[in-house]
Short mmCIF file of C-alpha atoms and ligand atoms in Angstrom, two decimals:
data_model
loop_
_atom_site.label_atom_id
_atom_site.label_comp_id
_atom_site.label_asym_id
_atom_site.label_seq_id
_atom_site.Cartn_x
_atom_site.Cartn_y
_atom_site.Cartn_z
CA MET A 1 -0.04 0.05 0.06
CA ASP A 2 1.67 3.36 -0.95
CA ILE A 3 1.04 6.59 1.16
CA ASN A 4 -2.07 7.81 -1.04
CA GLU A 5 -3.79 4.65 -0.80
CA TYR A 6 -3.08 4.52 2.90
CA LEU A 7 -4.46 8.05 3.38
CA LYS A 8 -7.57 7.41 1.32
CA LYS A 9 -8.16 4.35 3.40
CA LYS A 10 -7.80 6.10 6.65
CA GLU A 11 -9.95 8.91 5.54
CA ARG A 12 -12.79 6.62 4.65
CA ARG A 13 -12.48 4.95 8.21
CA ILE A 14 -12.59 8.14 9.79
CA ALA A 15 -15.51 9.49 7.70
CA LYS A 16 -17.67 6.32 8.60
CA ARG A 17 -17.11 6.85 12.17
CA MET A 18 -17.89 10.41 12.27
CA VAL A 19 -21.21 9.44 11.04
CA ARG A 20 -22.01 8.41 14.60
CA LEU A 21 -21.52 11.78 15.96
CA ARG A 22 -23.87 14.49 15.56
CA ASP A 23 -21.99 17.49 16.75
CA VAL A 24 -18.29 17.16 17.82
CA SER A 25 -18.09 20.56 19.14
CA VAL A 26 -20.01 19.83 22.20
CA PHE A 27 -17.08 17.68 23.17
CA ASP A 28 -14.77 20.66 23.36
CA PHE A 29 -14.17 21.18 27.12
CA ASN A 30 -14.63 25.06 26.45
CA TYR A 31 -18.35 24.35 24.91
CA VAL A 32 -20.78 26.05 27.18
CA PRO A 33 -24.11 24.30 27.01
CA ASP A 34 -27.50 26.03 26.87
CA SER A 35 -28.65 24.88 30.26
CA PRO A 36 -25.68 23.21 32.35
CA LEU A 37 -26.76 21.01 35.24
CA LEU A 38 -27.43 23.39 38.49
CA ARG A 39 -25.70 22.25 41.24
CA GLU A 40 -26.92 22.95 44.81
CA GLU A 41 -23.61 25.18 45.88
CA LEU A 42 -24.25 27.32 42.85
CA LYS A 43 -27.40 28.62 44.05
CA LEU A 44 -25.27 30.48 47.00
CA VAL A 45 -23.27 32.16 44.28
CA ILE A 46 -26.42 33.20 42.28
CA ASP A 47 -28.12 34.46 45.57
CA ALA A 48 -25.06 36.75 46.44
CA LEU A 49 -25.12 37.92 43.08
CA VAL A 50 -28.67 39.03 43.11
CA ARG A 51 -28.17 40.57 46.55
CA TYR A 52 -25.32 42.60 45.11
CA GLU A 53 -27.08 43.58 42.03
CA LYS A 54 -30.03 44.94 44.20
CA THR A 55 -28.10 46.51 47.11
CA GLY A 56 -24.66 47.15 45.80
CA ILE A 57 -23.09 45.72 48.99
CA ALA A 58 -20.36 43.42 47.90
CA ASN A 59 -19.97 39.80 49.35
CA ASN A 60 -16.69 38.49 48.01
CA ILE A 61 -16.55 34.73 47.32
CA LEU A 62 -13.91 31.93 47.09
CA ILE A 63 -15.02 28.79 45.33
CA VAL A 64 -12.79 25.81 45.83
CA GLY A 65 -13.49 22.43 44.16
CA SER A 66 -11.47 19.69 42.32
CA ARG A 67 -10.61 19.71 38.78
CA GLY A 68 -13.39 19.23 36.51
CA CYS A 69 -16.26 20.12 39.22
CA GLY A 70 -17.81 22.84 36.77
CA LYS A 71 -16.12 26.09 38.44
CA THR A 72 -15.36 27.54 35.27
CA LEU A 73 -18.23 26.57 33.16
CA SER A 74 -20.81 27.72 35.96
CA LEU A 75 -19.16 31.18 36.46
CA ARG A 76 -18.78 31.83 32.69
CA TYR A 77 -22.50 30.90 32.22
CA LEU A 78 -23.43 33.11 35.10
CA GLN A 79 -21.26 35.94 33.73
CA GLU A 80 -23.17 35.96 30.45
CA LEU A 81 -26.76 35.65 32.34
CA PHE A 82 -26.01 38.47 34.54
CA ARG A 83 -24.35 40.57 31.62
CA ALA A 84 -27.48 40.35 29.93
CA ARG A 85 -29.22 41.80 32.96
CA GLY A 86 -26.97 44.83 32.48
CA MET A 87 -24.46 44.11 35.32
CA THR A 88 -20.71 44.68 34.52
CA ILE A 89 -19.06 41.23 35.28
CA HIS A 90 -15.51 40.84 34.32
CA TYR A 91 -13.39 37.45 33.89
CA ALA A 92 -9.74 36.74 33.80
CA ASN A 93 -7.92 33.52 34.03
CA CYS A 94 -4.85 33.70 36.14
CA ARG A 95 -2.99 30.95 34.28
CA LEU A 96 -2.99 33.11 31.23
CA THR A 97 -2.56 36.75 32.95
CA ASN A 98 -0.75 35.52 36.27
CA THR A 99 0.07 39.01 37.61
CA SER A 100 -1.95 41.75 39.27
CA TYR A 101 -0.52 44.00 36.54
CA LYS A 102 -1.38 41.67 33.92
CA ILE A 103 -4.94 41.16 35.07
CA LEU A 104 -5.65 44.82 35.26
CA ALA A 105 -4.27 45.46 31.68
CA HIS A 106 -6.42 42.53 30.59
CA LEU A 107 -9.69 43.84 32.04
CA LEU A 108 -8.88 47.39 30.69
CA ARG A 109 -7.88 45.76 27.21
CA VAL A 110 -4.52 47.61 27.05
CA ARG A 111 -1.06 46.52 26.29
CA ALA A 112 0.42 48.37 29.24
CA ARG A 113 4.11 49.26 29.24
CA GLY A 114 5.92 51.57 31.16
CA VAL A 115 2.95 52.27 33.33
CA SER A 116 2.72 51.48 37.07
CA PHE A 117 0.22 49.21 38.66
CA ASP A 118 -1.04 52.08 40.69
CA GLU A 119 -1.65 54.10 37.55
CA LEU A 120 -3.58 50.99 36.06
CA ALA A 121 -5.46 50.75 39.06
CA ALA A 122 -6.63 54.47 38.96
CA ARG A 123 -7.51 54.09 35.35
CA PHE A 124 -9.59 50.79 36.15
CA ALA A 125 -11.25 52.91 38.88
CA ASP A 126 -11.93 55.88 36.57
CA THR A 127 -13.46 53.86 33.85
CA CYS A 128 -15.56 51.71 36.37
CA GLN A 129 -17.05 53.97 38.88
CA HIS A 130 -20.19 51.89 39.57
CA LYS A 131 -20.67 48.32 40.93
CA ALA A 132 -18.79 45.58 39.00
CA VAL A 133 -18.01 41.90 39.57
CA VAL A 134 -14.45 40.45 38.91
CA ILE A 135 -14.25 36.82 38.50
CA LEU A 136 -10.60 35.58 38.97
CA ASP A 137 -10.29 32.02 37.62
CA GLU A 138 -7.56 29.69 38.57
CA VAL A 139 -6.38 32.11 41.07
CA ASP A 140 -3.93 29.84 42.71
CA LEU A 141 -1.90 30.25 39.59
CA LEU A 142 -0.92 33.90 40.17
CA SER A 143 2.62 34.10 40.06
CA PRO A 144 4.66 33.59 43.24
CA LYS A 145 6.61 36.60 42.06
CA ASP A 146 3.37 38.70 42.47
CA ARG A 147 3.92 38.77 46.28
CA ASP A 148 1.65 41.30 47.53
CA LYS A 149 -1.35 40.21 45.18
CA ASP A 150 -2.09 43.94 44.73
CA ILE A 151 -5.25 43.18 42.58
CA LEU A 152 -6.75 41.47 45.38
CA TYR A 153 -6.15 44.50 47.70
CA PHE A 154 -7.18 46.96 45.04
CA LEU A 155 -10.56 45.23 44.47
CA SER A 156 -11.43 44.74 47.96
CA ARG A 157 -10.60 48.04 49.06
CA SER A 158 -12.23 50.05 46.15
CA THR A 159 -14.79 52.73 46.98
CA SER A 160 -16.90 51.57 44.10
CA ASN A 161 -17.48 48.44 46.08
CA TYR A 162 -16.45 45.90 43.58
CA MET A 163 -17.39 42.22 44.20
CA THR A 164 -14.65 39.64 43.73
CA ILE A 165 -15.15 35.87 42.98
CA LEU A 166 -12.01 33.77 43.11
CA LEU A 167 -11.90 30.09 41.77
CA SER A 168 -9.42 27.61 42.76
CA ASN A 169 -8.87 23.87 42.92
CA ASN A 170 -6.27 24.21 45.68
CA PRO A 171 -7.99 24.06 49.01
CA GLY A 172 -4.83 25.38 50.87
CA TRP A 173 -4.47 28.63 48.69
CA ALA A 174 -6.35 31.01 50.80
CA THR A 175 -4.17 30.21 53.95
CA GLY A 176 -1.12 31.64 52.31
CA LEU A 177 -2.66 35.09 51.99
CA ASP A 178 -1.47 38.12 53.41
CA GLY A 179 -3.37 38.99 56.62
CA SER A 180 -4.39 42.46 55.39
CA ILE A 181 -5.82 40.91 52.27
CA GLN A 182 -7.81 38.27 54.37
CA SER A 183 -9.22 41.11 56.44
CA SER A 184 -10.25 43.22 53.77
CA LEU A 185 -11.31 40.53 51.23
CA GLN A 186 -13.17 38.35 53.65
CA PRO A 187 -14.38 35.88 51.14
CA GLU A 188 -17.26 33.56 51.87
CA HIS A 189 -15.75 30.23 51.23
CA ILE A 190 -18.08 27.79 49.04
CA PHE A 191 -16.83 24.21 48.28
CA PHE A 192 -18.15 22.48 45.05
CA ARG A 193 -18.56 19.05 46.10
CA PRO A 194 -17.40 16.54 43.51
CA TYR A 195 -20.53 15.47 41.36
CA THR A 196 -22.36 12.39 42.20
CA VAL A 197 -23.10 9.58 39.85
CA PRO A 198 -26.60 10.60 39.05
CA GLN A 199 -25.40 14.24 38.43
CA LEU A 200 -22.42 13.03 36.09
CA ALA A 201 -24.92 10.89 34.23
CA ASP A 202 -27.31 14.00 33.77
CA ILE A 203 -24.41 15.83 32.21
CA LEU A 204 -23.49 13.17 29.93
CA GLN A 205 -27.09 12.45 28.86
CA SER A 206 -27.42 16.06 27.76
CA ARG A 207 -24.13 15.99 25.88
CA ALA A 208 -24.87 12.68 24.33
CA ARG A 209 -28.39 14.05 23.14
CA GLU A 210 -26.68 16.88 21.48
CA GLY A 211 -23.52 15.21 20.28
CA ILE A 212 -24.21 11.75 19.35
CA ARG A 213 -26.58 9.89 16.90
CA ILE A 214 -26.24 6.45 18.18
CA ALA A 215 -28.21 5.14 21.29
CA THR A 216 -26.10 5.31 24.57
CA GLY A 217 -28.16 2.41 26.37
CA PRO A 218 -26.45 1.78 29.90
CA THR A 219 -22.99 3.28 28.80
CA ILE A 220 -23.92 6.80 30.27
CA LYS A 221 -24.39 5.31 33.90
CA GLU A 222 -21.41 3.06 33.48
CA ILE A 223 -19.13 6.14 32.56
CA ALA A 224 -20.51 8.10 35.23
CA ALA A 225 -20.03 5.32 37.80
CA ARG A 226 -16.13 4.94 36.65
CA THR A 227 -15.76 8.50 36.73
CA ALA A 228 -17.08 8.93 40.31
CA LYS A 229 -15.02 5.89 41.73
CA HIS A 230 -11.76 6.23 39.91
CA ALA A 231 -11.38 9.86 38.52
CA ASN A 232 -12.58 12.02 41.40
CA SER A 233 -15.63 12.64 39.31
CA ASP A 234 -13.72 14.91 36.70
CA VAL A 235 -16.28 15.68 34.11
CA ARG A 236 -13.46 16.20 31.41
CA ILE A 237 -12.67 12.44 31.73
CA ALA A 238 -16.36 11.45 31.48
CA LEU A 239 -16.84 13.50 28.36
CA LYS A 240 -13.94 12.31 26.85
CA THR A 241 -14.68 8.61 27.45
CA LEU A 242 -18.14 9.14 26.05
CA TYR A 243 -16.48 10.77 23.14
CA TYR A 244 -14.36 7.72 22.43
CA TRP A 245 -16.72 5.50 22.98
CA ALA A 246 -18.88 6.73 20.26
CA LEU A 247 -16.14 7.11 17.86
CA GLU A 248 -14.47 3.64 18.59
CA PRO A 249 -17.18 0.97 18.56
CA GLY A 250 -14.65 -1.87 18.65
CA VAL A 251 -12.89 -0.58 21.68
CA GLY A 252 -14.41 -1.82 25.17
CA LEU A 253 -15.40 1.08 27.78
CA GLY A 254 -12.65 0.16 30.23
CA ASP A 255 -10.13 0.87 27.40
CA ASN A 256 -11.70 4.10 26.37
CA PHE A 257 -11.86 5.22 29.96
CA GLU A 258 -8.27 4.66 30.46
CA ARG A 259 -7.49 6.40 27.21
CA ALA A 260 -9.39 9.32 28.25
CA ARG A 261 -7.90 9.39 31.81
CA ARG A 262 -4.42 9.55 30.25
CA ASP A 263 -5.10 12.18 28.23
CA VAL A 264 -6.48 14.33 30.68
CA VAL A 265 -3.82 13.29 33.25
CA VAL A 266 -1.00 14.39 30.85
CA ASP A 267 -2.59 17.76 30.55
CA VAL A 268 -2.48 17.93 34.27
CA VAL A 269 0.88 16.61 35.11
CA ARG A 270 2.51 18.82 32.42
CA SER A 271 0.99 22.03 34.35
CA LEU A 272 2.63 21.07 37.62
CA ASN A 273 5.58 22.66 39.18
CA GLU A 274 8.82 20.84 39.82
CA LYS A 275 8.00 20.33 43.53
CA ASN A 276 4.74 18.95 43.00
CA LEU A 277 6.28 16.45 40.36
CA LEU A 278 8.67 15.30 43.00
CA ILE A 279 6.25 14.60 45.58
CA LEU A 280 4.31 12.49 42.99
CA LYS A 281 7.52 10.84 42.04
CA ALA A 282 8.15 9.88 45.89
CA GLY A 283 4.70 8.60 46.26
CA ALA A 284 4.92 6.16 43.15
CA ALA A 285 6.10 3.22 44.87
CA GLY A 286 2.55 1.98 45.75
CA GLU A 287 0.40 2.64 48.73
CA ARG A 288 2.73 4.17 51.54
CA GLN A 289 2.34 6.20 54.69
CA ALA A 290 2.57 10.24 54.05
CA LYS A 291 5.47 10.43 56.48
CA ASP A 292 7.61 7.80 54.47
CA VAL A 293 6.64 9.59 51.12
CA TYR A 294 7.89 12.66 52.59
CA GLU A 295 11.35 11.16 53.40
CA SER A 296 11.51 10.09 49.94
CA TYR A 297 10.71 13.43 48.68
CA ARG A 298 13.30 15.00 50.50
CA ARG A 299 15.82 12.53 49.21
CA LEU A 300 14.66 13.59 45.72
CA CYS A 301 14.87 17.16 46.49
CA ILE A 302 18.75 16.80 47.16
CA ARG A 303 19.10 14.63 44.21
CA TYR A 304 17.63 17.19 41.96
CA ARG A 305 18.71 20.19 43.77
CA GLU A 306 15.39 21.41 44.77
CA GLU A 307 14.70 23.27 48.11
CA PRO A 308 12.02 20.86 49.74
CA TYR A 309 8.56 21.94 51.36
CA SER A 310 8.31 21.73 55.00
CA TYR A 311 6.28 18.95 56.05
CA GLN A 312 3.05 21.08 56.71
CA HIS A 313 3.42 22.35 53.08
CA PHE A 314 4.01 19.06 51.81
CA HIS A 315 0.69 18.04 53.41
CA THR A 316 -1.24 20.96 51.77
CA SER A 317 0.49 20.02 48.26
CA LEU A 318 -0.98 16.38 48.72
CA THR A 319 -4.51 17.54 49.33
CA TYR A 320 -4.04 19.53 46.35
CA LEU A 321 -2.63 16.87 44.14
CA GLN A 322 -5.82 14.66 45.12
CA SER A 323 -8.07 17.43 44.19
CA LEU A 324 -6.27 17.24 40.61
CA GLY A 325 -7.20 13.63 40.80
CA LEU A 326 -3.46 12.35 40.63
CA THR A 327 -3.19 10.85 44.03
CA LEU A 328 -5.55 8.87 46.51
CA LEU A 329 -5.22 9.84 50.14
CA MET A 330 -6.55 7.32 52.71
CA SER A 331 -6.66 6.91 56.48
CA THR A 332 -5.45 3.44 57.24
CA LYS A 333 -5.46 1.98 60.70
CA VAL A 334 -1.79 1.19 61.75
CA ASN A 335 -1.48 -0.19 65.29
CA ARG A 336 -4.49 1.45 67.37
CA SER A 337 -4.25 4.87 65.43
CA PHE A 338 -4.98 6.06 61.84
CA ALA A 339 -2.11 7.11 59.56
CA LYS A 340 -2.88 8.86 56.02
CA THR A 341 -1.57 6.96 52.91
CA MET A 342 -1.11 8.03 49.55
CA GLN A 343 -0.76 6.36 46.30
CA LEU A 344 -0.66 7.62 42.57
CA THR A 345 -3.86 7.16 40.27
CA PHE A 346 -1.87 7.03 37.21
CA PRO A 347 0.78 5.19 35.61
CA VAL A 348 4.13 6.46 36.59
CA GLU A 349 5.67 6.36 33.20
CA ILE A 350 3.71 9.62 32.32
CA LEU A 351 5.40 11.18 35.53
CA ASP A 352 9.13 10.10 34.46
CA GLU A 353 8.68 11.53 30.99
CA PHE A 354 7.91 15.01 32.46
CA LEU A 355 10.65 14.62 35.09
CA ARG A 356 13.24 13.83 32.22
CA LEU A 357 11.96 16.86 30.35
CA ARG A 358 12.16 19.20 33.38
CA PHE A 359 15.53 17.90 35.09
CA GLY A 360 17.08 16.48 31.89
CA GLN A 361 18.19 13.08 33.61
N1 ATP B 1 -22.94 21.55 35.62
C1 ATP B 1 -22.40 21.13 34.34
N2 ATP B 1 -23.21 20.96 33.42
C2 ATP B 1 -22.61 20.60 32.00
N3 ATP B 1 -21.43 20.63 31.69
C3 ATP B 1 -20.54 20.62 32.99
C4 ATP B 1 -20.95 20.88 34.30
N4 ATP B 1 -19.97 21.12 35.05
C5 ATP B 1 -18.74 20.79 34.22
N5 ATP B 1 -19.24 20.52 32.88
C6 ATP B 1 -18.30 20.27 31.87
O1 ATP B 1 -17.08 19.62 32.65
C7 ATP B 1 -15.96 20.24 31.91
C8 ATP B 1 -15.04 20.79 33.03
O2 ATP B 1 -15.76 21.50 33.65
P1 ATP B 1 -14.69 23.04 34.06
O3 ATP B 1 -13.94 23.48 33.10
O4 ATP B 1 -15.95 23.98 34.50
O5 ATP B 1 -14.20 22.30 35.24
P2 ATP B 1 -13.20 23.38 36.64
O6 ATP B 1 -13.97 23.04 37.97
O7 ATP B 1 -13.13 24.70 36.16
O8 ATP B 1 -11.76 22.54 36.59
P3 ATP B 1 -10.55 23.13 36.77
O9 ATP B 1 -10.11 23.02 38.08
O10 ATP B 1 -9.58 22.17 36.12
O11 ATP B 1 -10.34 24.48 36.03
C9 ATP B 1 -16.31 21.34 30.91
O12 ATP B 1 -16.15 20.79 29.68
C10 ATP B 1 -17.65 21.71 31.32
O13 ATP B 1 -18.32 21.89 30.14
MG1 MG B 2 -11.49 25.89 35.53
#
């Protein structure tokens, strides 16, 4: 078979499979459905926004929830909804604009150079002298170089009473905040619980209705159950499994789930810093007690010339890594007391590849 023949054969095969799909775009992770599933905790956010809309008294909010639990989607949806009601509501993702300065420049839609943060802040205050909501997504990814987190201070101290909504999948993030920011921001903490199996099934069902031509039968429930049990209810993994299942009729659901999980895990591991990569590597030797993993982590830090986290910080990172679906933390009975154990939830080869890339060995 020559190259042309091979290409044509491949094309025919893919075209045949694509017939099973009605609309591929609904499987894009940035797709916003017309009517997302309403989780109970979101009502608290809606209530606060309505209160602000009516009274102008701001109630800042910090939403914490694990990966793929719908934080971004829910808030982007509310942004559109409240915009249509006439409210000024801004959005910035701190992964893309990772300093206070860049965020303000982004909100002002300017390419600021040679202007100080204070000047930008004054400009923002000038152009926005009325109530406005600012959503800062993935706020834990604000650069460590942005030590004072001026944006939070500015928003919470404004005389225009801006309302700030912060989103994070890192439960420990707020504890590292400066005392003066904490006291002026005083955010209400709202925790988005991992979706339950019926909630996941609901989300999958409505996506399947829009995106798939073939009947799904019991598959939706099976994907939902697997995702809740093995992927910390990350909807991305559920959606990708459904997509592969629709596209690859000959492959079993288990294999499609593993493939989806691998795709998503690779994306998450790629975004981690070196310290977290080393913590994962230290935890890769099967289920072990957290204190033993910490010892291995310290040894790895010496080997890779990294400054290790303190034990307390290491513990916060373990919780964070669990919220990303990369580790499983459990309380196990040892003698008469309980000890925390951890294990990886994904194949260590993925990690090794990134360690090689980052540390070159
Ligand atoms: N309530 C919902 N209704 C419909 N789709 C949802 C819902 N919640 C999440 N999804 C889908 O799941 C995927 C992940 O959601 P989202 O990006 O909002 O997660 P997240 O909590 O922001 O995750 P991360 O912590 O990684 O930023 C998206 O494709 C989104 O469309
Ligand atoms: Mg998000």
